[in-house]
């Protein structure tokens, strides 16, 4: 009985592995993003790992969706109340970016351990819009850091003062930078080291948020533009904030503790994206050298779910750590819990009016005096 799967030469391959007719047959459909030469047991173990990660992510996705819906409801209430400020603008833009990433995760949630099957063109468009949200969310953290650091100590530079006073303009510039970065990555999808590997935009292939046919230069460019540069900007802002707060006789740590939502979201985003980018770089390098194994393919799927979980966690942290959102959630929960009991109490309890006898006697005397006068 053969225990080795045939070598898969195509970038996206679906193989039907059937054992000899003398023994029970097992049909295993394997959809991969690169050439594999692995045993059936390795394929099964890899699919099992991916499926377990998929099930675990379901809970994160539900929490992320619920948190995002309540956040948008809170933003609507804030806007209607006329209390909208510049921090709300940045938090709303960040919430939209993270929520869109959670929406993109549905493609992985619905198809793993296999992949969404579509043309290279459709996959590139899907990846483009995902990357816009990916870059935008990272740059929004930089803007949040800038606003929170210089909120009480405005910068002396006119350009920085304008950026501080007009957050909607900063959001527009950030979105434009995200669009340009995504266009660059979309153009890098067709670059390959193999001149014989022609990029056919109408070829049906396995698709994910970072396409399987992405080259090594694609992964390096995304690492630099979407992770290294934004985090260097954050470090520079923290350094500037340390100098500004030291000059104003404020404690650096105490000022940072005043912004728990920013610190928590930045930390979660950093951890999840460094894991994802590290696994992506490793996976692309193994695919280029035809050494990609089912286990590494499964690790790439797990890294995707880690990235998506970071967006869900960011939405939950925004809801729980930001004061107005937390108070709004507490108000809704308390009103929902007390509303039924209050209504029943008013219905069942009769209204009894008790009047003081002294007041009644005084009223009767006044009435008698009035009668005698007449």
Short mmCIF file of N, CA and C in Angstrom, two decimals, residues 21 105 182 259 280 310:
data_model
loop_
_atom_site.label_atom_id
_atom_site.label_comp_id
_atom_site.label_asym_id
_atom_site.label_seq_id
_atom_site.Cartn_x
_atom_site.Cartn_y
_atom_site.Cartn_z
N UNK A 21 -7.54 -1.41 -4.28
CA UNK A 21 -8.90 -1.93 -4.15
C UNK A 21 -9.00 -3.08 -3.17
N UNK A 105 -11.83 38.01 7.70
CA UNK A 105 -11.51 36.70 8.28
C UNK A 105 -12.59 35.66 8.00
N UNK A 182 -1.12 49.69 -0.50
CA UNK A 182 -1.83 48.51 -1.00
C UNK A 182 -1.68 48.36 -2.51
N UNK A 259 -3.66 56.52 29.55
CA UNK A 259 -4.16 56.10 28.23
C UNK A 259 -4.13 54.58 28.14
N UNK A 280 4.78 34.48 7.89
CA UNK A 280 4.63 34.76 6.46
C UNK A 280 5.98 34.77 5.75
N UNK A 310 -6.18 39.35 16.91
CA UNK A 310 -5.69 40.64 17.39
C UNK A 310 -6.67 41.76 17.09
#
